[in-house]
Coordinates of C-alpha atoms and ligand atoms in Angstrom, one line a residue:
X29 CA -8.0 -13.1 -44.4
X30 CA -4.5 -12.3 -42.7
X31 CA -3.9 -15.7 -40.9
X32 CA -1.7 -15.7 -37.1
X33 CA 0.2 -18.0 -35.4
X34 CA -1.9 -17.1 -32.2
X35 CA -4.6 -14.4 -31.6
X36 CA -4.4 -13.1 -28.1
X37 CA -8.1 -11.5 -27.2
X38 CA -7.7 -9.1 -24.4
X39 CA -4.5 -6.4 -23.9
X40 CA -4.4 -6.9 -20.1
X41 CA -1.5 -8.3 -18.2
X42 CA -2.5 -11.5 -19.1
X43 CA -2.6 -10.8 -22.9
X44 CA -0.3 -8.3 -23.9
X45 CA 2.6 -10.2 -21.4
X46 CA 1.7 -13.9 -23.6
X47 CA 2.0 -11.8 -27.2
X48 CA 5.0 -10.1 -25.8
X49 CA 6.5 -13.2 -25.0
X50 CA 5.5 -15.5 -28.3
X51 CA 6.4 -12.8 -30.4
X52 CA 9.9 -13.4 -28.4
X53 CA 9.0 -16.8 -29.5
X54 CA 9.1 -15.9 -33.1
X55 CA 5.6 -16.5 -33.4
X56 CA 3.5 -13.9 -35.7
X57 CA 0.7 -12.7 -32.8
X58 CA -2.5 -10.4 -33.5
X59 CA -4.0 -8.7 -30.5
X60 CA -7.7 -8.0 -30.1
X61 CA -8.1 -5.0 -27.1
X62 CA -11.6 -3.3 -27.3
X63 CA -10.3 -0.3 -24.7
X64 CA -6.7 0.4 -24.0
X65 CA -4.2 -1.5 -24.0
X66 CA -2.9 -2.5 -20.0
X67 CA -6.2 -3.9 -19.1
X68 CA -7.7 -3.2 -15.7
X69 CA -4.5 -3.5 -13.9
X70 CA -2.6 -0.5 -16.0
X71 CA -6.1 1.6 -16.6
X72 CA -8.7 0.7 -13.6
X73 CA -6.5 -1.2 -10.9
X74 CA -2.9 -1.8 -9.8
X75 CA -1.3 1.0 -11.0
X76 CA -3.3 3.8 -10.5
X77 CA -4.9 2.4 -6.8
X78 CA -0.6 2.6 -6.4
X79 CA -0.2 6.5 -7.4
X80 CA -3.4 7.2 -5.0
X81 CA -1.3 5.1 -2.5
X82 CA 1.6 6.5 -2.0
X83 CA 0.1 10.1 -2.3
X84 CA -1.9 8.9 0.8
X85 CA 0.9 7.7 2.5
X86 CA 3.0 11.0 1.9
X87 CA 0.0 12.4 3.6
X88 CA 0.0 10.2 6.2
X89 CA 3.8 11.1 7.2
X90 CA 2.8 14.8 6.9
X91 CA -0.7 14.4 9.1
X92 CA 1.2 11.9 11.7
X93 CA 4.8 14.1 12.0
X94 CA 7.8 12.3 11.7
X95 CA 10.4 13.3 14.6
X96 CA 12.2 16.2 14.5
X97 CA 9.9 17.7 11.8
X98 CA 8.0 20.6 12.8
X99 CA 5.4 21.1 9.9
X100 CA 3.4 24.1 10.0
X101 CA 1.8 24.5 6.8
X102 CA 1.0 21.7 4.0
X103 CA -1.8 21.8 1.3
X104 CA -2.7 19.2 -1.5
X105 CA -4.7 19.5 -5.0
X106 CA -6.3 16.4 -5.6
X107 CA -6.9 17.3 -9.3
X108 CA -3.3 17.4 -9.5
X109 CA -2.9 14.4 -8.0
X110 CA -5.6 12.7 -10.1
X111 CA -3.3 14.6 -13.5
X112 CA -0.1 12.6 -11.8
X113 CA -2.3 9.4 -11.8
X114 CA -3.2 9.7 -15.5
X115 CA 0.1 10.8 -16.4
X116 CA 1.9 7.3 -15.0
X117 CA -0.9 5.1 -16.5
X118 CA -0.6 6.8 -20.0
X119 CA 3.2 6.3 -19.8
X120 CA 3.0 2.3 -18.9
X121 CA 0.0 2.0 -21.3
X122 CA 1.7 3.7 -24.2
X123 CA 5.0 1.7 -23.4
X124 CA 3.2 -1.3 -23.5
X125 CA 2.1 -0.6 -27.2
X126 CA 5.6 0.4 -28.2
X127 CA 6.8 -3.3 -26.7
X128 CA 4.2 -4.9 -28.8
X129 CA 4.8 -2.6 -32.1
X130 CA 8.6 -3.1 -31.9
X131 CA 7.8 -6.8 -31.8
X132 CA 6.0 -6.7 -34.4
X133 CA 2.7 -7.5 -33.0
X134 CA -0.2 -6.6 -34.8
X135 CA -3.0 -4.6 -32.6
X136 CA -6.3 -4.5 -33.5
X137 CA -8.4 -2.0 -31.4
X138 CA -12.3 -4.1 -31.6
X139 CA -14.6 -6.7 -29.5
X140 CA -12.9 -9.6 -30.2
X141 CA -15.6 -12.5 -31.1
X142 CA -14.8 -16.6 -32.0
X143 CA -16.4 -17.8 -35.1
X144 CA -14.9 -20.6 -35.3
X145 CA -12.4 -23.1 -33.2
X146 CA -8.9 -24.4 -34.6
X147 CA -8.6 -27.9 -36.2
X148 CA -5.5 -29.0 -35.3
X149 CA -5.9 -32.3 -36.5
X150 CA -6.9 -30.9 -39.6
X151 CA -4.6 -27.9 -39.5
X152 CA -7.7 -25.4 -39.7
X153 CA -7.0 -21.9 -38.3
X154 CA -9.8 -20.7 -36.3
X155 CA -11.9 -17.7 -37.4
X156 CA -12.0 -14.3 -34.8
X157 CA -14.2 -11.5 -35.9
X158 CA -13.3 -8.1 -34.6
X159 CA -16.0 -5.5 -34.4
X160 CA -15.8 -1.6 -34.2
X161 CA -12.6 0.3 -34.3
X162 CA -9.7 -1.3 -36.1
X163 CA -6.3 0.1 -34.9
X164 CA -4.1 -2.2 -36.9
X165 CA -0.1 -1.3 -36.3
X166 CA 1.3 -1.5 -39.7
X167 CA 4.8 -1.9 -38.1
X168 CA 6.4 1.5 -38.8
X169 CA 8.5 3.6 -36.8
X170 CA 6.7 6.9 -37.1
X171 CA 3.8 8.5 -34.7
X172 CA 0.8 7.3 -37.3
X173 CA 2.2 3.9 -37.2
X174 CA -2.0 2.8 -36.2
X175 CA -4.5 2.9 -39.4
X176 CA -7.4 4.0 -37.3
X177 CA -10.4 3.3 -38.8
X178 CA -13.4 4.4 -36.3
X179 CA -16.2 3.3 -38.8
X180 CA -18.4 0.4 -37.1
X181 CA -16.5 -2.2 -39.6
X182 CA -15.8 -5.6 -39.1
X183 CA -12.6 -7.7 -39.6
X184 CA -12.1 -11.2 -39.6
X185 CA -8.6 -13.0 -38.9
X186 CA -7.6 -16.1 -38.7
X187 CA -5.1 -18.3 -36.1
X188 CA -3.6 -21.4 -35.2
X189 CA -4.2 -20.7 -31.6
X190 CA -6.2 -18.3 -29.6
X191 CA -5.3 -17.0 -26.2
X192 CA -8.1 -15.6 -24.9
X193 CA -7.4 -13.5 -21.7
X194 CA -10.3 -11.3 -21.2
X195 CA -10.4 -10.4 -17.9
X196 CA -13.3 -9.7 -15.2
X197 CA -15.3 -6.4 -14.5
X198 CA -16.2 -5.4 -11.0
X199 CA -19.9 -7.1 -9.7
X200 CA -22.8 -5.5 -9.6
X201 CA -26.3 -6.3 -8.0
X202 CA -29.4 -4.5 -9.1
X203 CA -30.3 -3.3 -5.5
X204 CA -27.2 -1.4 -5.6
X205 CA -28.3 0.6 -8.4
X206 CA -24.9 1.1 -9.9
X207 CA -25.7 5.1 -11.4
X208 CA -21.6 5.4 -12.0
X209 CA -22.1 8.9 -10.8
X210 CA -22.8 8.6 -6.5
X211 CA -23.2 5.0 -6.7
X212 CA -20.2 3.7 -8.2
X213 CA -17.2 1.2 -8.8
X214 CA -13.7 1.1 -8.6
X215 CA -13.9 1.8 -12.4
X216 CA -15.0 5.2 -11.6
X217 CA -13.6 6.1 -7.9
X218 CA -10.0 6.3 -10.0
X219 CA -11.5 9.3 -11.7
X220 CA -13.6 11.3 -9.5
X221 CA -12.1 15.0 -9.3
X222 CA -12.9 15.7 -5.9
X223 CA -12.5 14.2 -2.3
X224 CA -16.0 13.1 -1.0
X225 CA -16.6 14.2 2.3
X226 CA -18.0 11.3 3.7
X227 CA -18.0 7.8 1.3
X228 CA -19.5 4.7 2.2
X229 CA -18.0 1.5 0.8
X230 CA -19.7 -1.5 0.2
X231 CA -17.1 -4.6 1.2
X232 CA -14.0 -4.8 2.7
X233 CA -12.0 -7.0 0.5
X234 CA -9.1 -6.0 -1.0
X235 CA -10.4 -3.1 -3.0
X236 CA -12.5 -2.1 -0.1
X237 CA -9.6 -1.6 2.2
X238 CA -7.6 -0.5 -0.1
X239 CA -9.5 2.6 -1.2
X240 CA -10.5 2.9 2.6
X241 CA -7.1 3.7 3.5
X242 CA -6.7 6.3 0.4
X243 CA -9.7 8.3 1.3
X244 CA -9.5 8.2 4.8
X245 CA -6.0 9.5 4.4
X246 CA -6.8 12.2 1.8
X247 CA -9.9 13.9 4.8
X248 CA -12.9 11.8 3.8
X249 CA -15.2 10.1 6.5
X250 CA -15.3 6.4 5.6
X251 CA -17.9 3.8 6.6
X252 CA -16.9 0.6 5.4
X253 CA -20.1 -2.4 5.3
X254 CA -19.0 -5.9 5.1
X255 CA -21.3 -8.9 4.8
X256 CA -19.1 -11.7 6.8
X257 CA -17.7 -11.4 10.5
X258 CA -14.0 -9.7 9.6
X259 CA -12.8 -7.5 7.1
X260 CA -10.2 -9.1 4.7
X261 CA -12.1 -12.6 5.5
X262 CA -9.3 -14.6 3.3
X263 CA -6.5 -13.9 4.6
X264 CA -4.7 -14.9 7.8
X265 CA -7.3 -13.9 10.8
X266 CA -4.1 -12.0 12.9
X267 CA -3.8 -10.3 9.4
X268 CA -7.2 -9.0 9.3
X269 CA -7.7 -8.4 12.8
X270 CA -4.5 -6.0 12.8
X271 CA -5.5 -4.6 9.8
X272 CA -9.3 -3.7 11.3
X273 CA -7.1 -2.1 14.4
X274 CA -5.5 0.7 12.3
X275 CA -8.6 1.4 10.3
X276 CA -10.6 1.8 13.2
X277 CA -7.2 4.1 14.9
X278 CA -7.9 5.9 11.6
X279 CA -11.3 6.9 12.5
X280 CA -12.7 4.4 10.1
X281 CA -15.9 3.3 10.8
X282 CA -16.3 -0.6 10.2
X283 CA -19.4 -2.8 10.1
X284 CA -19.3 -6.4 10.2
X285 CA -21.7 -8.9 9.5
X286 CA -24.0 -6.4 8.1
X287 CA -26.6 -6.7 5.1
X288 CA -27.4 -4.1 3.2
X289 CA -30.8 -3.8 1.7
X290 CA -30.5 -1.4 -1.0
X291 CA -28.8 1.5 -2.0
X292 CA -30.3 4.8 -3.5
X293 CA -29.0 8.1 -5.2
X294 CA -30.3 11.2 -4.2
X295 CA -29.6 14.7 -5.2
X296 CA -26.6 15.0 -3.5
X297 CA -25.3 11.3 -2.9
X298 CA -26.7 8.3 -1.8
X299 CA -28.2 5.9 1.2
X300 CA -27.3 2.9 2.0
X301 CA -30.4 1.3 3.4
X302 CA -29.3 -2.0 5.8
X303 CA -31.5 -4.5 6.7
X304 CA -31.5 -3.4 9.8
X305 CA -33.6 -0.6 8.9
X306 CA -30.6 1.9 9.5
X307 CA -29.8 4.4 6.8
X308 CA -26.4 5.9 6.4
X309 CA -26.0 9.0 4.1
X310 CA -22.9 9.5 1.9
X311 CA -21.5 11.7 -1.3
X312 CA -20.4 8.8 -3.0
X313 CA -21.0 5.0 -2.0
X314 CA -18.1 2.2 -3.6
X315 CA -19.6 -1.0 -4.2
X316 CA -16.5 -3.2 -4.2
X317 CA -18.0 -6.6 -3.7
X318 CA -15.6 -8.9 -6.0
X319 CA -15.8 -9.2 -9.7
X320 CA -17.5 -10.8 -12.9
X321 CA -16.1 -12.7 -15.4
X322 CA -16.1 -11.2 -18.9
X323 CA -16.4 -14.6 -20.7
X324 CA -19.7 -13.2 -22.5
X325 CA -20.0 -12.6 -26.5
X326 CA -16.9 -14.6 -27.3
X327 CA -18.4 -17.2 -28.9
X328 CA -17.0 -19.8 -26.5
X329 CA -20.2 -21.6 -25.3
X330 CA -21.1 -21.9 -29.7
X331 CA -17.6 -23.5 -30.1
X332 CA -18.1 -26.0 -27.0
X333 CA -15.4 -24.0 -25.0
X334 CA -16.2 -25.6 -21.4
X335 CA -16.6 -23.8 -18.1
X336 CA -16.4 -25.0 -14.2
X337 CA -18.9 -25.0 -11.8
X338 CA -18.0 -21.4 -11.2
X339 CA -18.2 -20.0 -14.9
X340 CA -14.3 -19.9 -15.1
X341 CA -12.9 -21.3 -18.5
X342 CA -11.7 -25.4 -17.3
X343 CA -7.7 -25.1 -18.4
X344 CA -5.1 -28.1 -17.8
X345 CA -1.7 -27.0 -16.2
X346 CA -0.6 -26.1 -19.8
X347 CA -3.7 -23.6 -19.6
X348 CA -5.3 -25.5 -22.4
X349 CA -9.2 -25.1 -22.5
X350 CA -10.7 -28.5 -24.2
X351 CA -10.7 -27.4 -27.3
X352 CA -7.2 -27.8 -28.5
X353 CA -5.4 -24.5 -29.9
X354 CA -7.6 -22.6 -27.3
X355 CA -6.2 -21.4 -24.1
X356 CA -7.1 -19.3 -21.5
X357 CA -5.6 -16.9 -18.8
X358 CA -5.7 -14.5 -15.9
X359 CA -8.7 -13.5 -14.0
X360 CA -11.4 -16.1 -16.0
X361 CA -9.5 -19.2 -15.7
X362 CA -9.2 -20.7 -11.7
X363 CA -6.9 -19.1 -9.1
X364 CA -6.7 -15.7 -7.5
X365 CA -7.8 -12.7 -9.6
X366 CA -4.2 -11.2 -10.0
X367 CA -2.2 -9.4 -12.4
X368 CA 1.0 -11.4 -11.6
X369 CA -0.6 -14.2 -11.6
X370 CA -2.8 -13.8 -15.1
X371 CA 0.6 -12.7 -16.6
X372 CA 2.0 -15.9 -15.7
X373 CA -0.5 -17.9 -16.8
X374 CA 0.1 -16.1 -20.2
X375 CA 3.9 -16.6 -20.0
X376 CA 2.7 -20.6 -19.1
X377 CA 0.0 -20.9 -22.6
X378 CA 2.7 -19.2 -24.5
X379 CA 5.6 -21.7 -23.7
X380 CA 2.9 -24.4 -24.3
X381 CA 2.4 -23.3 -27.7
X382 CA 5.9 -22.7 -28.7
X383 CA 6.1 -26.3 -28.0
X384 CA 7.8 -26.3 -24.1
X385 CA 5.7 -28.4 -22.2
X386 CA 5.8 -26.0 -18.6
X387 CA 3.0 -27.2 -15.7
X388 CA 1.6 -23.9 -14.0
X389 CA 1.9 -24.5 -10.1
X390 CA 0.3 -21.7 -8.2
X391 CA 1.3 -23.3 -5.2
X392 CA 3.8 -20.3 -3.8
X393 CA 2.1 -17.2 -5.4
X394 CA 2.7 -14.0 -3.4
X395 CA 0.3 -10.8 -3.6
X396 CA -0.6 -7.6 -1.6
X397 CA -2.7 -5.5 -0.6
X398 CA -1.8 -2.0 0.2
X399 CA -3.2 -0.4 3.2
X400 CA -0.5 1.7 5.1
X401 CA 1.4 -0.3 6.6
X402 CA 0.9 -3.1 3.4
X403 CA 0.1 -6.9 3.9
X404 CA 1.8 -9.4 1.9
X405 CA 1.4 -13.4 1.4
X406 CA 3.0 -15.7 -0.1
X407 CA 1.7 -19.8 0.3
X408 CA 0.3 -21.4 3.0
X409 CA -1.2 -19.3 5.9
X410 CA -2.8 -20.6 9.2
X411 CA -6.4 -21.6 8.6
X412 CA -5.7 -23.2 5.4
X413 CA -7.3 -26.6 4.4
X414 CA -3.9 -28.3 3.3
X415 CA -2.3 -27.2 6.1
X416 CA -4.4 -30.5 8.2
X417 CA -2.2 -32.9 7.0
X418 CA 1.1 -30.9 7.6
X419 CA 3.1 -30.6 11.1
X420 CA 4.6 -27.1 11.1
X421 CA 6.2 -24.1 13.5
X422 CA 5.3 -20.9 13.3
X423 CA 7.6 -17.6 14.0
X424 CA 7.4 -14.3 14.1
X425 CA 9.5 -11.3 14.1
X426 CA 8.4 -7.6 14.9
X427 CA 9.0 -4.3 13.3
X428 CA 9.7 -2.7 16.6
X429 CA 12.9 -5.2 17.1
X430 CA 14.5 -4.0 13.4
X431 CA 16.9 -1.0 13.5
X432 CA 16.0 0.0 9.9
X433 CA 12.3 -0.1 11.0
X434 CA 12.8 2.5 13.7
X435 CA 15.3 4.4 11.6
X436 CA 12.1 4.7 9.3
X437 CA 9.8 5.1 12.1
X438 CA 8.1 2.1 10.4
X439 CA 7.7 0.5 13.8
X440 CA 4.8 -1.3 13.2
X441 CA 3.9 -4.6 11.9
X442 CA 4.9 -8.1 12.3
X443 CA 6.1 -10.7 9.8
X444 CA 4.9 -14.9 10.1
X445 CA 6.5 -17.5 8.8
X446 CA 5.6 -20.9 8.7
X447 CA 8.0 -23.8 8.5
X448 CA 7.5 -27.4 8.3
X449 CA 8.2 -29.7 11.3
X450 CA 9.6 -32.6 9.3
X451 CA 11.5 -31.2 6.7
X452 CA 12.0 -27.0 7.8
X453 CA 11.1 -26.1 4.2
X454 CA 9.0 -23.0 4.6
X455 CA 6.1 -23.1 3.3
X456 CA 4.1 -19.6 3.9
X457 CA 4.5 -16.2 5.3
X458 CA 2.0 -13.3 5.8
X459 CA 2.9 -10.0 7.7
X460 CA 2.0 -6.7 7.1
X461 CA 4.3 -3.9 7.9
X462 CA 6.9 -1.5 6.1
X463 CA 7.2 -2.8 2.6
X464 CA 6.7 -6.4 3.5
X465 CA 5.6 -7.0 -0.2
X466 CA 9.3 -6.9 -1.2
X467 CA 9.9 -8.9 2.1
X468 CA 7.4 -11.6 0.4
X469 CA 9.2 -11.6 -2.6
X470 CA 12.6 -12.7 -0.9
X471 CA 10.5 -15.6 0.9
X472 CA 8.7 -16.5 -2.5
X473 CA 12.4 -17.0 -3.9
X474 CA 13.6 -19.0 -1.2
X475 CA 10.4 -20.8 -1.5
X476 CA 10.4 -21.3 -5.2
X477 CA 13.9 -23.3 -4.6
X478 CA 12.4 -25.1 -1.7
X479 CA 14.3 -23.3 0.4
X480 CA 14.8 -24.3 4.4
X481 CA 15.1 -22.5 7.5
X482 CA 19.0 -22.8 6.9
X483 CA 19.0 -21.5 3.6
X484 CA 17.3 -18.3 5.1
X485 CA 19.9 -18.4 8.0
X486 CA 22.9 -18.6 5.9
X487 CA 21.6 -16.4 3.4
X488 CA 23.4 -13.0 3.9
X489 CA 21.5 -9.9 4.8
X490 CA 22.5 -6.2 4.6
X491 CA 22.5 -4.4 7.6
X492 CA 20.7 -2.6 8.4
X493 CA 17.7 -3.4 5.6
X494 CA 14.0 -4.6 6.8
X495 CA 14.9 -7.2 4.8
X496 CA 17.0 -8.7 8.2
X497 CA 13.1 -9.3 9.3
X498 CA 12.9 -12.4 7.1
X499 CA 15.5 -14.9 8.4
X500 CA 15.1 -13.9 11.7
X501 CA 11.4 -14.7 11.7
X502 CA 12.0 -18.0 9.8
X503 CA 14.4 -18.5 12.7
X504 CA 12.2 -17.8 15.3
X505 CA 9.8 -20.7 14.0
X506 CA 12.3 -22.8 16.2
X507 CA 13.2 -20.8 18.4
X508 CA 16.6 -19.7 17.6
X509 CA 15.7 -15.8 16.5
X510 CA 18.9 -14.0 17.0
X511 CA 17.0 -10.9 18.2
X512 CA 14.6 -12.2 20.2
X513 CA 14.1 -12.8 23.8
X514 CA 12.7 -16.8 24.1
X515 CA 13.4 -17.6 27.8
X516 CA 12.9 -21.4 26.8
X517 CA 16.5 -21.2 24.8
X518 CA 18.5 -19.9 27.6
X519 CA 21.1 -22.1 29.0
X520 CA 21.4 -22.1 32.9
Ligands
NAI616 P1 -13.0 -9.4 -2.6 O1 -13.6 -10.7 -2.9 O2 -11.6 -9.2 -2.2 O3 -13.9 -8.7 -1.5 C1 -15.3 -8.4 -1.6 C2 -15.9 -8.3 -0.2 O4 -17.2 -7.9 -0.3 C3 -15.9 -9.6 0.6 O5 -15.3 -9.4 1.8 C4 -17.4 -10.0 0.6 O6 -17.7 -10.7 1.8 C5 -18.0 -8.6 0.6 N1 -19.4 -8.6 0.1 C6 -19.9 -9.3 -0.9 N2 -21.2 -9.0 -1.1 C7 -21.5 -8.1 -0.2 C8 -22.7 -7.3 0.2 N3 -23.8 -7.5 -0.5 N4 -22.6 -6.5 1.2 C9 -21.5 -6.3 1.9 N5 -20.3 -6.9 1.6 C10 -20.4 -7.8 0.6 O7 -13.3 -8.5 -3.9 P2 -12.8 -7.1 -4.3 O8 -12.3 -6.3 -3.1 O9 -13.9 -6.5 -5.1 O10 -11.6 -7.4 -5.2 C11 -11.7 -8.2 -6.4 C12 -10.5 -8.9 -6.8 O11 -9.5 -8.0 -7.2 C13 -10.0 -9.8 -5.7 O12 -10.0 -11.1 -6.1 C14 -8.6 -9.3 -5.5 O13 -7.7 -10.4 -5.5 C15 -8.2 -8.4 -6.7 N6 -7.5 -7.3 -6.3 C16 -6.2 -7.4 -5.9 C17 -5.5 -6.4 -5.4 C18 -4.1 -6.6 -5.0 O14 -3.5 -7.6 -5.2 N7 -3.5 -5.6 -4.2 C19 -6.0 -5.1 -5.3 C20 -7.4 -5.0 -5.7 C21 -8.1 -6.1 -6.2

């Protein structure tokens, strides 16, 4: 039995970033992915949600007119657009297997199954068993470099640690009556070769909105069904209540507080039956109402692996489970379900292991969600529970006052930032406008050094870049926003 330094189970952004970085760590890694290589993030999410996106948003610029454009004639092929999709996640997913090879990690493509955990004490490897294909990288240069075995075999390997990183699948109810066909997931909406007329979708979370914006864009009617009061219920409530504004100036039709009963396919599509006795018709119907856990059939439970409350694998800030040698990351451990953040967490168990004692702190995590204009978020937000104890100022700064923005025609949106009273560290923004996820990602820096409303002040900014947004809306938290009218400040 070929014995590791650490098995990671699961190729997603969680696993494939913790073998990349151990093998950087001179450790000798195995990989266990029973699809491709990427995980949902490279295959099902991120990354091809993005290519849809920006298609949509091309569209958008075309449909809207930008000034001084007079555009008579334009015409899209969605199949082609679908081939572009395909063609980007193929190239990420295929560079992500030449990072591993060249490091020499060894894939194996199976289900990925504990038999038995590592005794450290004792320094007993544990025992994985990998079932069905067996894609092993023998560590040569050439194109056949895989000894692809597609018998149902089975393989077992031994390691000293196991990361296991596998990821969550999008939820399903039985009433919904998933058929994958008209009744379907964000799994298979990515794939679909046509635009639905009319598409119903079933929550407005993040991947809710998200492909609400796409479709509407791309000519379909949308009908979005949400269970609570507001669309986007976790993030800031000005966030979701702008947000719900340009849907609706879309044409999108949004229902709050609603309860669907059931949902059935018929010849042509489906209906979504509400509680409420209403039916609603639609070609294709998204049911996009959060995600499962895929911590089943790993043998965890037989090995004493324990779970919280919620089913998510219990980690310490090393992302330790109890059992030592065991550790756990991305979407099944606690925390937001996020690629950046799972990949972290790999990046955090793989330090551990290699020794370096590194605490995760998912304290100042940023993440987006792309609707046109996008939202970003990075900390605290109003609303939040530990913000009770905390006196802090809020500011704000508008597209419509940044001359980049109106060069761009980007005019709307808003940025928020909030600052603490006592200390002016900042300590959250939201906003959602023109690329305010790279906005977020200046904020998340000058949070990660705990950063002040000086350091944004004195930070310099290129002119004229949206990025001149950020300090003055960290400046406006006291009142002292260059480009902004605040009668209180004026001197008599
Ligand atoms: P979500 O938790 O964001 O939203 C699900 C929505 O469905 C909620 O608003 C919920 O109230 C609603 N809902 C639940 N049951 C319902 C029912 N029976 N009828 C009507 N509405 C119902 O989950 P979502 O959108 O599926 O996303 C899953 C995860 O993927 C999220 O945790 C998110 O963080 C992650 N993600 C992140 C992205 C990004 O960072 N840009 C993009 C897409 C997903």
């Amino acid at each position: 039995m070929e014995n590791f330094d650490i098995c990671v189970i699961g190729g997603g952004p969680a696993g494939y970033v913790a073998a990349l970085k151990s093998a950087l760590n001179g450790m000798k890694i195995a990989i266990i992915e029973k699809d491709k290589l990427g995980g949902t993030c490279l295959n099902r999410g991120c990354i091809p949600t993005k290519v849809l996106y920006s298609k949509a948003k091309f569209l958008n610029s075309l449909k809207s007119g930008v000034s001084g454009f007079h555009i008579d004639k334009y015409n899209y092929n969605y199949e082609d657009i679908i081939s572009y999709k395909d063609e980007v996640v193929s190239t990420l997913v295929s560079g992500v297997s030449k990072l591993l090879k060249a490091r020499n990690v060894s894939i194996f493509n199976g289900t990925a199954c504990i038999i038995s955990a590592p005794d450290k004490k004792n320094n007993i490897s544990g025992v994985i068993k990998i079932v069905a294909k067996i894609q092993e990288n023998n560590n040569n240069n050439n194109n056949n470099n895989n000894n692809i075995n597609d018998k149902n075999s089975e393989l077992e390997i031994s390691a000293s640690n196991i990361i296991v990183a596998t990821g969550s699948s999008p939820a399903m109810i039985p009433v919904f009556h998933i058929d994958h066909n008209n009744i379907i997931t964000s799994d298979e909406i990515l794939n679909i070769k046509s635009v639905p007329k009319n598409i119903a979708i079933i929550g407005a979370g993040v991947i809710g909105c998200e492909f609400a914006n796409i479709f509407n864009e791309f000519g379909s009617k949308v009908t979005m069904l949400e269970l609570l009061p507001a669309i986007l219920s976790t993030e800031d409530k000005e966030i979701s209540k702008f947000t719900n504004k340009i849907l609706v100036s879309k044409d999108i039709e949004i229902k709050t507080s609603i309860e669907v009963d059931n949902i059935s396919a018929d010849g042509k599509g489906a209906i979504v039956s509400l509680k409420t006795g209403e039916k609603i018709n639609a070609e294709k119907v998204l049911v996009s109402i959060g995600r499962t856990l895929n911590t089943n059939n790993l043998g965890l439970k037989e090995i004493g692996v324990e779970l919280d409350f919620k089913g998510k694998i219990k980690t310490d800030v090393h992302n330790e489970t109890n059992i030592a040698g065991i550790y756990a990351c991305g979407d099944i451990i606690d925390g937001p379900m996020l690629a950046h953040k799972a990949s972290y967490d790999g990046i955090i168990a793989s330090e551990n292991i290699a020794g370096r004692k590194i605490e995760k702190q998912y304290s100042i995590l940023p993440w987006s969600i792309y609707v046109n204009p996008p939202i970003g978020t990075v900390g605290l937000k109003e609303g939040d529970k530990e913000l009770e104890n905390i006196k802090y100022r809020v500011g704000r700064f508008s597209y419509g006052a940044n001359g980049m923005a109106l060069a761009m025609e980007e005019k709307e949106g808003f940025l928020k930032v909030l600052t603490e009273e006592k200390t002016g560290k900042i300590i959250g923004a939201t906003g959602i406008g023109a690329d305010m996820p790279e906005l977020i990602a200046e904020i998340t820096a000058i949070m990660h050094f705990n950063g002040t409303i000086k350091d944004a002040e004195f930070t310099i900014h290129s002119h004229p870049t949206l990025s001149e947004i950020v300090p003055e809306a960290v400046l406006d938290s006291i009142g002292e926003a260059i480009h902004k009218y605040n009668p209180r400040m004026v001197k008599k």
